[in-house]
Coordinates of C-alpha atoms and ligand atoms in Angstrom, one line a residue:
X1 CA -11.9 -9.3 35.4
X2 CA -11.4 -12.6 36.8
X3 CA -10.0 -15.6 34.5
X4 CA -12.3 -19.0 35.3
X5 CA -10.6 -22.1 35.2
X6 CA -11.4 -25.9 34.3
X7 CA -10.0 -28.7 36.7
X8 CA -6.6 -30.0 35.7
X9 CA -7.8 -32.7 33.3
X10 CA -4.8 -32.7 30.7
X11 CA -6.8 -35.1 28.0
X12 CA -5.9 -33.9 24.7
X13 CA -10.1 -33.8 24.1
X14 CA -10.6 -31.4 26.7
X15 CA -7.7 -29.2 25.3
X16 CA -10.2 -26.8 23.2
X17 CA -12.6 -26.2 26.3
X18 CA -9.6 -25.3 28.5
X19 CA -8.4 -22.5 25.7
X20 CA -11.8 -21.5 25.9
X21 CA -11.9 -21.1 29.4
X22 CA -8.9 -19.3 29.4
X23 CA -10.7 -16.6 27.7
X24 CA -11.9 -13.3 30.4
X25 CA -15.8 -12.5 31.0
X26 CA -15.8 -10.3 28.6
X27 CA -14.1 -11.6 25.6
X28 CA -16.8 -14.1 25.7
X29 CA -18.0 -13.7 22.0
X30 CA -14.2 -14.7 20.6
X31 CA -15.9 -18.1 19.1
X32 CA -18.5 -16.2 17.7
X33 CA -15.8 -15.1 14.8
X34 CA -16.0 -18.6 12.3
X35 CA -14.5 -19.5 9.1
X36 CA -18.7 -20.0 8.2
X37 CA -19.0 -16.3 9.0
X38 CA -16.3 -15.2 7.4
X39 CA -16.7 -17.1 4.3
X40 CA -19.6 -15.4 3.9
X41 CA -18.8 -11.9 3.5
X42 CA -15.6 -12.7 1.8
X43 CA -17.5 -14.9 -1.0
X44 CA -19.6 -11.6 -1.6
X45 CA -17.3 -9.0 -1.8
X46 CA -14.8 -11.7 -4.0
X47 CA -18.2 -12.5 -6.1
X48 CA -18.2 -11.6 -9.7
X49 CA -21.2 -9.1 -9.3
X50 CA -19.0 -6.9 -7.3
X51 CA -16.3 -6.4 -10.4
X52 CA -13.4 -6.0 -8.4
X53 CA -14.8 -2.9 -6.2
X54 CA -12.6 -0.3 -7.7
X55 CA -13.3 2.9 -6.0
X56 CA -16.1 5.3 -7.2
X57 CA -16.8 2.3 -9.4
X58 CA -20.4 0.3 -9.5
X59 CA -19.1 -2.9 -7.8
X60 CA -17.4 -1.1 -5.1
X61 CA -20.6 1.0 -4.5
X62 CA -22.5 -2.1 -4.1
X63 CA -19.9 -3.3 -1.6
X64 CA -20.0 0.0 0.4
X65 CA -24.0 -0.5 0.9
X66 CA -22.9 -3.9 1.9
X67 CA -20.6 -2.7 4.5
X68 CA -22.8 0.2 6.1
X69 CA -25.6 -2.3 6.1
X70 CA -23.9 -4.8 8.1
X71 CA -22.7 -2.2 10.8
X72 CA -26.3 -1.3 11.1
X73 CA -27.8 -4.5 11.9
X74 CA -24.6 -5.1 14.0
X75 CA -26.1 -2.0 16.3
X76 CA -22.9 0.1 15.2
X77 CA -22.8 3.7 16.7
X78 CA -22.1 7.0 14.0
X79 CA -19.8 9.9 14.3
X80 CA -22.5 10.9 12.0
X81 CA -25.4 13.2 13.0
X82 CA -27.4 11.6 10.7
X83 CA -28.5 7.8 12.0
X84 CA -27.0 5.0 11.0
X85 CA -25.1 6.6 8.1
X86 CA -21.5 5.1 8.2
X87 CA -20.3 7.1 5.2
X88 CA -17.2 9.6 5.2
X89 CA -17.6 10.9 2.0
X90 CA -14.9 12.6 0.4
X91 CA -14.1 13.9 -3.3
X92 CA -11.3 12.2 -5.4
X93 CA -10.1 12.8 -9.0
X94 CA -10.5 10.7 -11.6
X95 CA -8.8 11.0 -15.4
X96 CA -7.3 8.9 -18.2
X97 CA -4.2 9.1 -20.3
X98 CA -5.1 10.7 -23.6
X99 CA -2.4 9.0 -25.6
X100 CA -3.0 10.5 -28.8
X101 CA -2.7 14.1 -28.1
X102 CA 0.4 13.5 -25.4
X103 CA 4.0 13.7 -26.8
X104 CA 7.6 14.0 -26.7
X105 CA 9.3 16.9 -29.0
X106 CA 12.9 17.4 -29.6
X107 CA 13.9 21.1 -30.9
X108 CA 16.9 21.9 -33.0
X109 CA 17.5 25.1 -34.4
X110 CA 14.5 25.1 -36.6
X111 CA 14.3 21.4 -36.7
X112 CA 11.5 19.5 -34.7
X113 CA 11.2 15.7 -34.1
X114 CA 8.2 14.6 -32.6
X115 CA 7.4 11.0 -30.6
X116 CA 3.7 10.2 -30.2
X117 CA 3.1 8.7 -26.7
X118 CA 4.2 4.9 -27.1
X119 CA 6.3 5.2 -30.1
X120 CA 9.6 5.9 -28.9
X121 CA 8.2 7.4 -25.4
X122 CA 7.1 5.6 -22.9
X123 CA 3.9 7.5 -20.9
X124 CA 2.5 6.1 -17.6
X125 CA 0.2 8.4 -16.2
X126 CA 0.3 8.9 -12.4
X127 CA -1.6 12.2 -12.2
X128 CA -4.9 13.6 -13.4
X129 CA -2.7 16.8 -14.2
X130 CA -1.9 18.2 -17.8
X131 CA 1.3 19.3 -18.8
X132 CA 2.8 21.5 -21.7
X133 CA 6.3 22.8 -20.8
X134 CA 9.5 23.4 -23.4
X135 CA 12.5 23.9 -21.7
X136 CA 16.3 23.7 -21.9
X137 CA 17.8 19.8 -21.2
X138 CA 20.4 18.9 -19.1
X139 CA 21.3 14.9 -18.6
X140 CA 22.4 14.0 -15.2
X141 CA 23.9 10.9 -14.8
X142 CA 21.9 8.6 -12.9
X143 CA 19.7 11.8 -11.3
X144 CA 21.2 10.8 -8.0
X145 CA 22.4 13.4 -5.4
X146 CA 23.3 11.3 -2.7
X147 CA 25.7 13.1 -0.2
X148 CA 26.1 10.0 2.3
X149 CA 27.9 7.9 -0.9
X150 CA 29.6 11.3 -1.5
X151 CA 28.3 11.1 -4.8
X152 CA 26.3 13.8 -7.1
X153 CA 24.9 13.6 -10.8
X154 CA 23.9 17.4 -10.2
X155 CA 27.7 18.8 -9.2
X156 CA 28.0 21.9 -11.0
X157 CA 25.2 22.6 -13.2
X158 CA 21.8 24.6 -13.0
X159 CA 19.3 22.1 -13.2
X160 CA 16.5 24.7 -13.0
X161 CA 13.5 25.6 -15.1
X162 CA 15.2 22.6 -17.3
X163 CA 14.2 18.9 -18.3
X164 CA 16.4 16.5 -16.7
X165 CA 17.1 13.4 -18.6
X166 CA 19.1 10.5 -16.7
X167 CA 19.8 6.7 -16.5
X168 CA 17.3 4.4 -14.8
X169 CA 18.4 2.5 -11.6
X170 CA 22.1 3.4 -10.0
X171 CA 25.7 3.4 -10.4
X172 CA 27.7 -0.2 -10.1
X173 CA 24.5 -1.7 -10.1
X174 CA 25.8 -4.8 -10.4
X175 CA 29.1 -4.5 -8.2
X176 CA 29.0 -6.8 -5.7
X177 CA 31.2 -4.2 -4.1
X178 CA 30.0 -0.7 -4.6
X179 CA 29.4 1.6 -2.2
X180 CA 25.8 1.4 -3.4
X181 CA 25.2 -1.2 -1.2
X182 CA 26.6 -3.9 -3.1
X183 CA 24.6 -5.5 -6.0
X184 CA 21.3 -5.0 -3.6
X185 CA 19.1 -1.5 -4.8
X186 CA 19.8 1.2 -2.6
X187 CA 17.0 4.1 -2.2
X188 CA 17.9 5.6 -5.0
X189 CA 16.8 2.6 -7.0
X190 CA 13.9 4.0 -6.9
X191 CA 12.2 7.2 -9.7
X192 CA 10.1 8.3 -7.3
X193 CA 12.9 9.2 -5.0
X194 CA 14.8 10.4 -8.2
X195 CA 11.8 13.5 -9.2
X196 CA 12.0 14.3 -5.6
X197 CA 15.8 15.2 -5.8
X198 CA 14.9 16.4 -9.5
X199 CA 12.7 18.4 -8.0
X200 CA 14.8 19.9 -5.3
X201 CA 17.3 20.8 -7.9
X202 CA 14.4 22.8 -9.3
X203 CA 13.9 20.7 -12.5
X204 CA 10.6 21.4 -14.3
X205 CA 10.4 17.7 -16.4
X206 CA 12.0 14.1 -16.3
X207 CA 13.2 11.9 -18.8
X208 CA 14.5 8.3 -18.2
X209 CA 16.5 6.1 -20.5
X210 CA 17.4 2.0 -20.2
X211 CA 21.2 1.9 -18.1
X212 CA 22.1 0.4 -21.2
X213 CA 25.2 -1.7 -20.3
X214 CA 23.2 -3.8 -17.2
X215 CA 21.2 -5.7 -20.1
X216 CA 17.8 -4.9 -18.8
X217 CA 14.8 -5.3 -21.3
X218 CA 14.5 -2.0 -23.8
X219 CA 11.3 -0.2 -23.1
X220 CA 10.0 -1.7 -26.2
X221 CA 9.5 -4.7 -24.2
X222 CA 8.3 -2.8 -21.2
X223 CA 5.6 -1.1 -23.2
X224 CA 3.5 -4.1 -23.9
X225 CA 4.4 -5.6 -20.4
X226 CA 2.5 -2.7 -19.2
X227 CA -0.4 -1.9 -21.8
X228 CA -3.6 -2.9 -19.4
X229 CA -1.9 -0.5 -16.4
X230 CA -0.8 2.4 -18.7
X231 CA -4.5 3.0 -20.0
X232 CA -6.7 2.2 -16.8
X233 CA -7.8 5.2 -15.1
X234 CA -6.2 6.9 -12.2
X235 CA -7.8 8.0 -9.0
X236 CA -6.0 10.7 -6.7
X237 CA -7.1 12.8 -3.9
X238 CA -7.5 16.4 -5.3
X239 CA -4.0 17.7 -4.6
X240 CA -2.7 21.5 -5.2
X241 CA 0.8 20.2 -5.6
X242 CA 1.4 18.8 -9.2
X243 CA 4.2 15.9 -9.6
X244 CA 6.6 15.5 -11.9
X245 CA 6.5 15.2 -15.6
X246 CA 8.0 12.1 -17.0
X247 CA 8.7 10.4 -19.8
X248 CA 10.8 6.8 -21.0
X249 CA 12.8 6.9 -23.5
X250 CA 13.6 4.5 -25.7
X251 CA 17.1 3.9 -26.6
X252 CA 16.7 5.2 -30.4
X253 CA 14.7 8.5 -29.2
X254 CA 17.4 9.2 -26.6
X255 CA 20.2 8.3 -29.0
X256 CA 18.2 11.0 -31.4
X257 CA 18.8 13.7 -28.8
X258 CA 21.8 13.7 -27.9
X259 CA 23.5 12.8 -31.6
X260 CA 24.9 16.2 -32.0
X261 CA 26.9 15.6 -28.9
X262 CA 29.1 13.0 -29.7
X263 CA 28.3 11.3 -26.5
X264 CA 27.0 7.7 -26.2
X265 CA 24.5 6.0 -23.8
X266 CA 26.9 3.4 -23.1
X267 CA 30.3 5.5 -23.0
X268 CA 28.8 7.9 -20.6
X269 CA 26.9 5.1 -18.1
X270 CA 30.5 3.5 -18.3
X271 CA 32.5 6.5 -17.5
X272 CA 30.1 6.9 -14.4
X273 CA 30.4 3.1 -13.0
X274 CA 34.0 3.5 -13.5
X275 CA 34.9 7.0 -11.8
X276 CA 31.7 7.3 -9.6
X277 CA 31.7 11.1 -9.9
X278 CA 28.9 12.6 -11.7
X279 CA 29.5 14.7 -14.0
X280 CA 26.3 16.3 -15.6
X281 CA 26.3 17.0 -19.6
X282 CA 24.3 20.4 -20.5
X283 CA 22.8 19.7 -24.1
X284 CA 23.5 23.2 -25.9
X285 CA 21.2 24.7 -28.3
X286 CA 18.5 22.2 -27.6
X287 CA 15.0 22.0 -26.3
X288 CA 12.4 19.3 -25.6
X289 CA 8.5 20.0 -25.1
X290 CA 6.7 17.5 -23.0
X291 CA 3.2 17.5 -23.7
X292 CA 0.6 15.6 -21.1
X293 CA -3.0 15.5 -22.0
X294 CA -5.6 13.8 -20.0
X295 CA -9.3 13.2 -20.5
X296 CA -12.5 12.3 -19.0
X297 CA -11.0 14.1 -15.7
X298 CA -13.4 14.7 -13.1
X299 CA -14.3 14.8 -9.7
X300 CA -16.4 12.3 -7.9
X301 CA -17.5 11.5 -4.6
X302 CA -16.3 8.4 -2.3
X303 CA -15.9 6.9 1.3
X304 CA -14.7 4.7 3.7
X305 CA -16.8 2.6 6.2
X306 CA -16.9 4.2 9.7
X307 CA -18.8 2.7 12.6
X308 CA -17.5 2.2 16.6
X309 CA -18.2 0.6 19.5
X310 CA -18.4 2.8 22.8
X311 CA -16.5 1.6 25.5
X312 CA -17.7 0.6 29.2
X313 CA -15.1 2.9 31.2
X314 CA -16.4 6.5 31.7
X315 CA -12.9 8.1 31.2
X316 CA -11.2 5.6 29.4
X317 CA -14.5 5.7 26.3
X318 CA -13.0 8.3 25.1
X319 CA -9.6 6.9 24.1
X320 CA -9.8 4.2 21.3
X321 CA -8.5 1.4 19.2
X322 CA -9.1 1.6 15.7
X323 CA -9.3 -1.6 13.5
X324 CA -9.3 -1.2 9.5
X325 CA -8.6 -2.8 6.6
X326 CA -9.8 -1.7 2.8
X327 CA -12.2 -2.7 1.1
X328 CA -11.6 -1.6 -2.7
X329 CA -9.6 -3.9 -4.8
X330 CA -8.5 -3.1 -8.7
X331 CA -11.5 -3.6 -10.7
X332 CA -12.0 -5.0 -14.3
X333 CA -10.1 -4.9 -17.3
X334 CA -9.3 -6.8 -20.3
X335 CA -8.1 -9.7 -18.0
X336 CA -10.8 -10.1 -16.0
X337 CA -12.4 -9.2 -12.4
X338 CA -9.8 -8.8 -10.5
X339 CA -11.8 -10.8 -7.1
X340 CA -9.2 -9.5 -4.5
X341 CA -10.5 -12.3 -2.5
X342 CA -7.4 -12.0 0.0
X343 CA -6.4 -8.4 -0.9
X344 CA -8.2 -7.4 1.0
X345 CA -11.8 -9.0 0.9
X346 CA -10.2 -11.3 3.7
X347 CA -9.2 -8.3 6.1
X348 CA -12.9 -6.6 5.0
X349 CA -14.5 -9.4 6.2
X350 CA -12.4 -10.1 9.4
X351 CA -13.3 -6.4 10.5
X352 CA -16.6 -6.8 9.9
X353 CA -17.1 -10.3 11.9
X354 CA -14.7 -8.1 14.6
X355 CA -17.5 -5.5 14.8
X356 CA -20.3 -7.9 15.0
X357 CA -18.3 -9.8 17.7
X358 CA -17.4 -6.5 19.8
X359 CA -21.0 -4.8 19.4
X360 CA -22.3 -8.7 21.1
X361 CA -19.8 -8.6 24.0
X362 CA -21.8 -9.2 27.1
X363 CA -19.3 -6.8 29.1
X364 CA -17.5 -3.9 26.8
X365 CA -13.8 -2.9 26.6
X366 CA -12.9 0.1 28.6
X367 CA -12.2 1.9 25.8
X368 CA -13.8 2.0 22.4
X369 CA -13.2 0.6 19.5
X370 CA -13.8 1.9 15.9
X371 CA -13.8 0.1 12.5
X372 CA -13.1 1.7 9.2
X373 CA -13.1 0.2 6.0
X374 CA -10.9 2.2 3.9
X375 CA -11.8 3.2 0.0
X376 CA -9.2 3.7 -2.4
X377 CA -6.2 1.8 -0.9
X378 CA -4.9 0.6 -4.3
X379 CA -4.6 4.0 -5.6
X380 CA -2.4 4.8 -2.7
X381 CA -4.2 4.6 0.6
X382 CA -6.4 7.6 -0.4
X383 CA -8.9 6.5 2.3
X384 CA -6.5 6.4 5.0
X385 CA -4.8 9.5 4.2
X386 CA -8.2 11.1 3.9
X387 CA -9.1 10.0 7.1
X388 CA -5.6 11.2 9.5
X389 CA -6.1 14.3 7.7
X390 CA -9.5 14.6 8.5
X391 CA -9.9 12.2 11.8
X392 CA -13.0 11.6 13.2
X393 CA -11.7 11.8 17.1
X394 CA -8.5 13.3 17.8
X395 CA -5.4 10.9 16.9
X396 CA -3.9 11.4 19.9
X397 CA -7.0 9.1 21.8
X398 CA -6.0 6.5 19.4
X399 CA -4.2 3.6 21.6
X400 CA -3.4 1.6 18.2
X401 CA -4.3 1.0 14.6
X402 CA -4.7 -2.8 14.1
X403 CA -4.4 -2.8 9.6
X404 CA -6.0 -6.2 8.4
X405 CA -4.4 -6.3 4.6
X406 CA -4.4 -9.6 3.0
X407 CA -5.2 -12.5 6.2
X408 CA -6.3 -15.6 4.1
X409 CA -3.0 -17.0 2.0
X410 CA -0.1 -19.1 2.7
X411 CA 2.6 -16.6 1.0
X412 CA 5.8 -15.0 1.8
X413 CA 7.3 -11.6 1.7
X414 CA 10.0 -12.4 -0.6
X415 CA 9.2 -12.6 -4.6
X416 CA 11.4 -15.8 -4.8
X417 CA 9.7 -17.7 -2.3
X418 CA 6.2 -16.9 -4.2
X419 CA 6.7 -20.4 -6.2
X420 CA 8.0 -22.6 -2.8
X421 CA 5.0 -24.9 -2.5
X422 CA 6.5 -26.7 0.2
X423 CA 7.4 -23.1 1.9
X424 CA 3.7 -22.1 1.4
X425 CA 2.3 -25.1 3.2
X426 CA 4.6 -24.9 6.0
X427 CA 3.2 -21.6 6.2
X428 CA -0.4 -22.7 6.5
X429 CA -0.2 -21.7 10.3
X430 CA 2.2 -18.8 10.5
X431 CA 0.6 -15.2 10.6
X432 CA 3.2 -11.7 10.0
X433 CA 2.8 -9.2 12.4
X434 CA 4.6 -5.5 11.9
X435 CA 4.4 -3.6 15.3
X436 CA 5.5 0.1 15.5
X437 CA 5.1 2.6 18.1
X438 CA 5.4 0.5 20.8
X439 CA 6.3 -2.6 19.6
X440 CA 7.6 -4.5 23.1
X441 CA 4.1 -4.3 24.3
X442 CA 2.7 -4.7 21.3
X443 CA 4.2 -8.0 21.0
X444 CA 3.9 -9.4 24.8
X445 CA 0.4 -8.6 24.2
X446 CA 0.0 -11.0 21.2
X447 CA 2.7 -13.4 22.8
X448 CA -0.1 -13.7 25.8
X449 CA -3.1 -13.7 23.6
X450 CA -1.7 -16.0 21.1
X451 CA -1.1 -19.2 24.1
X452 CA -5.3 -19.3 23.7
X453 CA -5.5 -19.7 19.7
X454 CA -1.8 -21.1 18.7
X455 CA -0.8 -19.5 15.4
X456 CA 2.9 -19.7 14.3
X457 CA 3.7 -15.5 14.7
X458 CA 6.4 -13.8 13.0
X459 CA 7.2 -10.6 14.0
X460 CA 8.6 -8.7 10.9
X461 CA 9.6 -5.1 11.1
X462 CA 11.4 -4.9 7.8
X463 CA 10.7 -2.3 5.1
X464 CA 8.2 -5.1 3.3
X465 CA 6.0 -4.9 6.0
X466 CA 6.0 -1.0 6.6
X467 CA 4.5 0.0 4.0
X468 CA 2.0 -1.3 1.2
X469 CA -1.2 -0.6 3.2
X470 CA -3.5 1.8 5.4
X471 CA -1.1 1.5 9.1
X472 CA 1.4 3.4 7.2
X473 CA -0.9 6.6 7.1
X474 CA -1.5 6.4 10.6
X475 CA 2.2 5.4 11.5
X476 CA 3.2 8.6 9.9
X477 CA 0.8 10.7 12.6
X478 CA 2.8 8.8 15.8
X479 CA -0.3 6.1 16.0
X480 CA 1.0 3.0 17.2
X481 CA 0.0 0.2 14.7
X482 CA 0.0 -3.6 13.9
X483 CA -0.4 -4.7 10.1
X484 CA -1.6 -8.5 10.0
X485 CA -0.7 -10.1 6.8
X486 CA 0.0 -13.7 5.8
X487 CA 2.2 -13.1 3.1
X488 CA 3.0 -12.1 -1.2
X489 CA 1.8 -15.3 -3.4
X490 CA 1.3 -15.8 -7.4
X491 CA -2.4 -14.4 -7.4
X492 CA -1.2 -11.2 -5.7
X493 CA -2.9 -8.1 -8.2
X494 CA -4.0 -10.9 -10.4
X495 CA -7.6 -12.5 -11.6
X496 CA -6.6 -15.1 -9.8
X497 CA -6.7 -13.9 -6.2
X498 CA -10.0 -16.1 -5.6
X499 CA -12.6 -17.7 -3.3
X500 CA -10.8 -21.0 -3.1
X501 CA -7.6 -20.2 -2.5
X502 CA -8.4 -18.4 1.2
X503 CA -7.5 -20.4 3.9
X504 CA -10.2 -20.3 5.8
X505 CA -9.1 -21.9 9.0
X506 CA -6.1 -19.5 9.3
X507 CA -8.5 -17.0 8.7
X508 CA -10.7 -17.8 11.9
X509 CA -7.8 -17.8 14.0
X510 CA -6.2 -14.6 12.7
X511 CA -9.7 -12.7 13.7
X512 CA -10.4 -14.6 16.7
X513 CA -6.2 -13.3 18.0
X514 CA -6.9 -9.5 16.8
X515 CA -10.8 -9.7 19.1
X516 CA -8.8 -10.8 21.7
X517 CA -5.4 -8.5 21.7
X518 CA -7.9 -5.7 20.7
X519 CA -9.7 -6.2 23.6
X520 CA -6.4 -7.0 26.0
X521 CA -5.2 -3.4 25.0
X522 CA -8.9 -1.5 25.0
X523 CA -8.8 -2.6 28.8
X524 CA -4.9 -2.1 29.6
X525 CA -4.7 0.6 32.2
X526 CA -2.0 2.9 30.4
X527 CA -2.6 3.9 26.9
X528 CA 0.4 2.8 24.5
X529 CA 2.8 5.6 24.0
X530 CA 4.5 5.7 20.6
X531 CA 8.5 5.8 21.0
X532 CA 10.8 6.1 17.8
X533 CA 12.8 3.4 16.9
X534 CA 16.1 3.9 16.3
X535 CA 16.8 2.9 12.7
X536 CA 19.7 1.3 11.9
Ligands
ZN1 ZN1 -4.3 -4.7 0.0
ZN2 ZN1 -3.5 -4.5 -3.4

C-alpha cells in the first residue's frame, strides 16, 4: 500500500492534515474513532441503570445485549452457526459465605472451644466449596519453604493430613538487610503462594495469625476494613480442584491454642527473625475442626462478546489479531454502583468503536481481526480463561492479543503516586504499554505508528503491568500480547470510578494508535513469533 503525501508546507495549521495523510489506504477510517463516539458507549455502560455489570447479574445482562447489538449493526461476522449471535456462553458458580453456620473449633482432650466466623476468626470466602475437616495442627513458622534463601518453616515435620497454622507475611520483614530481599516483600509475601507450598507439603487446612512484633493492625481491625468484600458473593468457573481452607486468627484465639505449649506468638516470630531457620512446632494432643458452609450456591450461565472481522488476504484470513477488553465491573453494594467507568467501560468502549472502525475500512487487513469482550474479569479473568481453554480458532493463528483494561485516567502504577496531582496531570498524555512475546517488534511497531497520533508511551514490563487483566490468560498460552493501560488512581474499585473523570481526549488517541498498530501488524508479512524472555 502506497503512503500519499501533502506538499512540504510546514505551517503549524496544516500539521493535523499532514498526520492524516500519513495514514495508508486502508487505515482510512482511523478518524472515525472520536472522543463523541466513545463517550457514548462509555456513558452507558458507566450509567446507573447498568449497576455496575457484575457478571450473571441484571446490569451486566443488559450490557451484554448492548454489546452483541452493536457488533450486529457494525456487520460483525459469528463463529456462531447461529446468525448474528455473539454469545460464548459458559457456566460459572456462584455462592455466599454462610457466616453463621462456618466456624473454628479447638479440641483438647475432651474440651472444645468454638469461634463463630468473625468472632475471633477471620473467614473470607474465595470458593463456592464447603469444608468440614478435623485434623492434627502443626504451626510452621512463617509457612515458607523457600530453598533459594536456604530457608524452610517445614524442615523436619510431617505436615500431612494436618492443619498448618503460621505467621502472616515473612521473616526480617523489616530488615533493610535480609536476605528476603531487604525490607521490599519477596514472593512469599504473598498467602496465596503460602497454600500452594502448604499444599505441597500435603496440608489439608490453613490458619494465619498477625506477625505480631511488625506492629501491623490486629485482625479486629481488618474485619471491619473488609465487611462489604467478606459477604458479597463469589463467582468461579466450576473447578474439580478445591483450594485451600483458611482461616485468620486473631491474636487471643491463636494465643488460646497454643497455651498449653508454653510458646508465645512474639517469642517464637522473634526466635525466627533472629536465627532464620525454621523450626516447625507440632501441637501434641490437639485438634482443630474447620468448618466452611456456603449458601445460595449454584450454577448459572454467562459470556463474553465475540465478533471478528475477516481479513482481505486469502492465506493470511486465517491468522488473526485478537483485541479485548472486559466488560463486567463489580456491581452494587452497600456503597453504591460501582460505575467502573475506566475499569473497564473505557477499554469496552474503545473495542467497540475499534470494531465499528475495522468492519468500515474501505480496504481490509490481510489478516483478521477478532474482538471479545470478556465477562467475569473481576472475579479473576474467568472469561479469558474460559476462552484459551476453549478458543474459538486455534491460538497458534493468533499474531497478538491487544488487552484494553482501564484507557481513560491520568494514574500511575505505584500506590504512592495515586495522590500526586501534579504527577497525574503531567500524565494527561502518557499511555503504559506491557509488550510480551515479542516485544522488539511490538514496540517499533507502536514507536512508527505513534509519529501519526503523538502520545507520550511508556513501555513498562514490570510485574504491575503483567498481570491484573485478560493478556495474562493468553500470555500464559505463548500469545504475544500488549496491555494498554493509563495508570492506578483513587477511584480505582471505588464508587467513584465515574463519567467525569475519563479523559476523553487521551481516550481518542489511545483507540485511534491500537486501529492503527492493529492494522500495521494484521498486514505485516511474518506473523509475530513469541520468544521467552529471559527473566532476571
Ligand atoms: Zn479491569
Ligand atoms: Zn477491576
Amino acid at each position: 500500500l502506497k503512503k500519499t503525501r501533502m506538499p512540504h508546507l510546514l505551517s503549524f495549521f496544516v500539521l493535523a492534515i499532514l498526520l492524516i495523510s500519513q495514514i495508508t489506504l486502508g487505515q482510512d477510517k482511523v478518524t472515525s474513532i472520536t472522543k463523541q463516539g466513545l463517550r457514548e458507549h462509555l456513558q452507558f455502560l458507566a450509567s446507573d441503570e447498568l449497576e455496575g455489570r457484575r457478571t450473571t447479574e441484571h446490569g451486566f445482562d443488559v450490557a451484554s445485549q448492548y454489546l452483541a447489538s452493536k457488533f450486529e449493526q457494525y456487520g460483525l461476522k459469528s463463529f456462531n452457526t447461529t446468525a448474528a449471535n455473539y454469545f460464548e456462553t459458559f457456566d460459572v458458580m456462584k455462592g455466599e459465605g454462610d457466616f453463621e453456620n462456618t466456624y473454628f473449633e479447638i479440641i483438647s482432650d475432651n474440651q472444645k472451644a468454638q469461634f463463630k466466623a468473625n468472632h475471633g476468626v477471620l473467614f473470607f470466602p474465595r470458593s463456592t466449596d464447603s469444608f468440614d475437616i478435623t485434623a492434627p495442627i502443626v504451626f510452621v513458622g512463617y509457612g515458607i519453604t523457600a530453598p533459594e534463601y536456604n530457608y524452610d518453616d517445614y524442615s523436619g515435620v510431617d505436615a500431612s493430613g494436618k492443619v498448618v497454622l503460621m505467621f502472616n507475611h515473612e521473616p526480617q520483614e523489616k530488615d533493610s538487610t535480609s536476605i528476603f530481599n531487604g525490607s521490599k516483600p519477596t514472593r512469599y509475601f504473598n498467602p496465596m503462594v503460602k497454600a500452594d507450598i502448604a499444599r505441597q507439603h500435603g496440608a489439608i487446612g490453613m490458619l494465619v495469625v498477625r506477625d505480631p512484633n511488625n506492629g501491623h493492625p490486629p485482625i479486629e481491625v481488618t474485619m471491619q476494613r473488609y465487611t462489604r468484600y467478606l459477604t458479597k458473593p463469589i463467582i468461579q468457573l466450576p473447578k474439580d480442584e478445591k483450594p485451600l481452607p483458611t482461616f485468620y486468627l486473631s491474636d487471643s484465639t491463636a494465643t488460646e491454642l497454643l497455651k498449653s505449649e508454653g510458646i508465645s506468638l512474639s517469642g517464637y516470630q522473634a526466635q525466627l527473625d533472629k536465627k532464620l531457620k525454621g523450626s516447625p512446632i507440632e501441637l501434641k494432643g490437639k485438634k482443630v475442626t474447620m468448618h466452611i458452609a456456603m449458601k445460595n450456591v449454584q450454577k448459572l450461565p454467562t459470556r463474553n462478546i465475540v465478533g471478528y472481522v475477516e481479513g482481505s488476504d486469502p492465506n493470511l484470513k486465517d491468522e488473526f489479531i485478537i483485541i479485548g477488553a472486559h466488560y463486567d465491573h463489580l456491581g452494587k453494594d452497600q456503597a453504591g454502583i460501582y460505575h467502573g467507568a475506566d475499569d473497564d467501560a473505557s477499554g469496552t468502549s474503545g473495542v467497540l468503536e475499534l470494531a465499528r472502525a475495522f468492519a468500515q475500512t474501505s480496504e481490509k487487513p490481510k489478516r483478521s481481526i477478532i474482538f471479545i469482550l470478556f465477562a467475569g474479569e473481576e472475579e479473576g479473568a474467568l472469561g479469558s480463561l474460559y476462552y484459551t481453554d476453549h478458543p474459538l480458532i486455534p491460538l497458534d493463528k493468533v499474531n497478538v492479543m491487544f488487552q484494553l483494561d482501564m484507557i481513560g485516567r491520568n494514574g500511575g502504577v505505584s500506590y504512592t503516586e495515586l495522590n500526586d496531582s501534579l504527577l497525574n496531570q503531567k500524565r494527561a498524555n502518557t499511555l503504559m504499554l506491557y509488550c510480551a512475546g515479542d516485544p522488539k517488534t511490538l514496540q517499533e511497531t507502536f514507536d512508527k505508528e505513534n509519529k501519526k497520533i503523538g502520545l507520550d508511551l511508556v513501555y513498562n514490563n514490570g510485574p504491575e503491568m503483567s498481570g491484573g487483566s485478560d493478556h495474562a490468560s493468553f500470555e500464559a498460552k505463548k500469545v504475544p500480547v500488549t496491555f494498554f493501560f493509563t495508570g492506578f488512581h483513587r477511584d480505582y474499585h471505588e464508587t467513584t470510578d465515574t463519567v467525569d473523570k475519563i479523559n476523553f481526549d487521551k481516550m481518542e488517541k489511545i483507540v485511534r494508535l491500537a486501529y492503527l498498530v492493529a492494522y500495521d501488524l494484521a498486514n505485516r508479512p511474518e506473523k509475530l513469533k513469541f520468544q521467552v524472555v529471559p527473566t532476571k
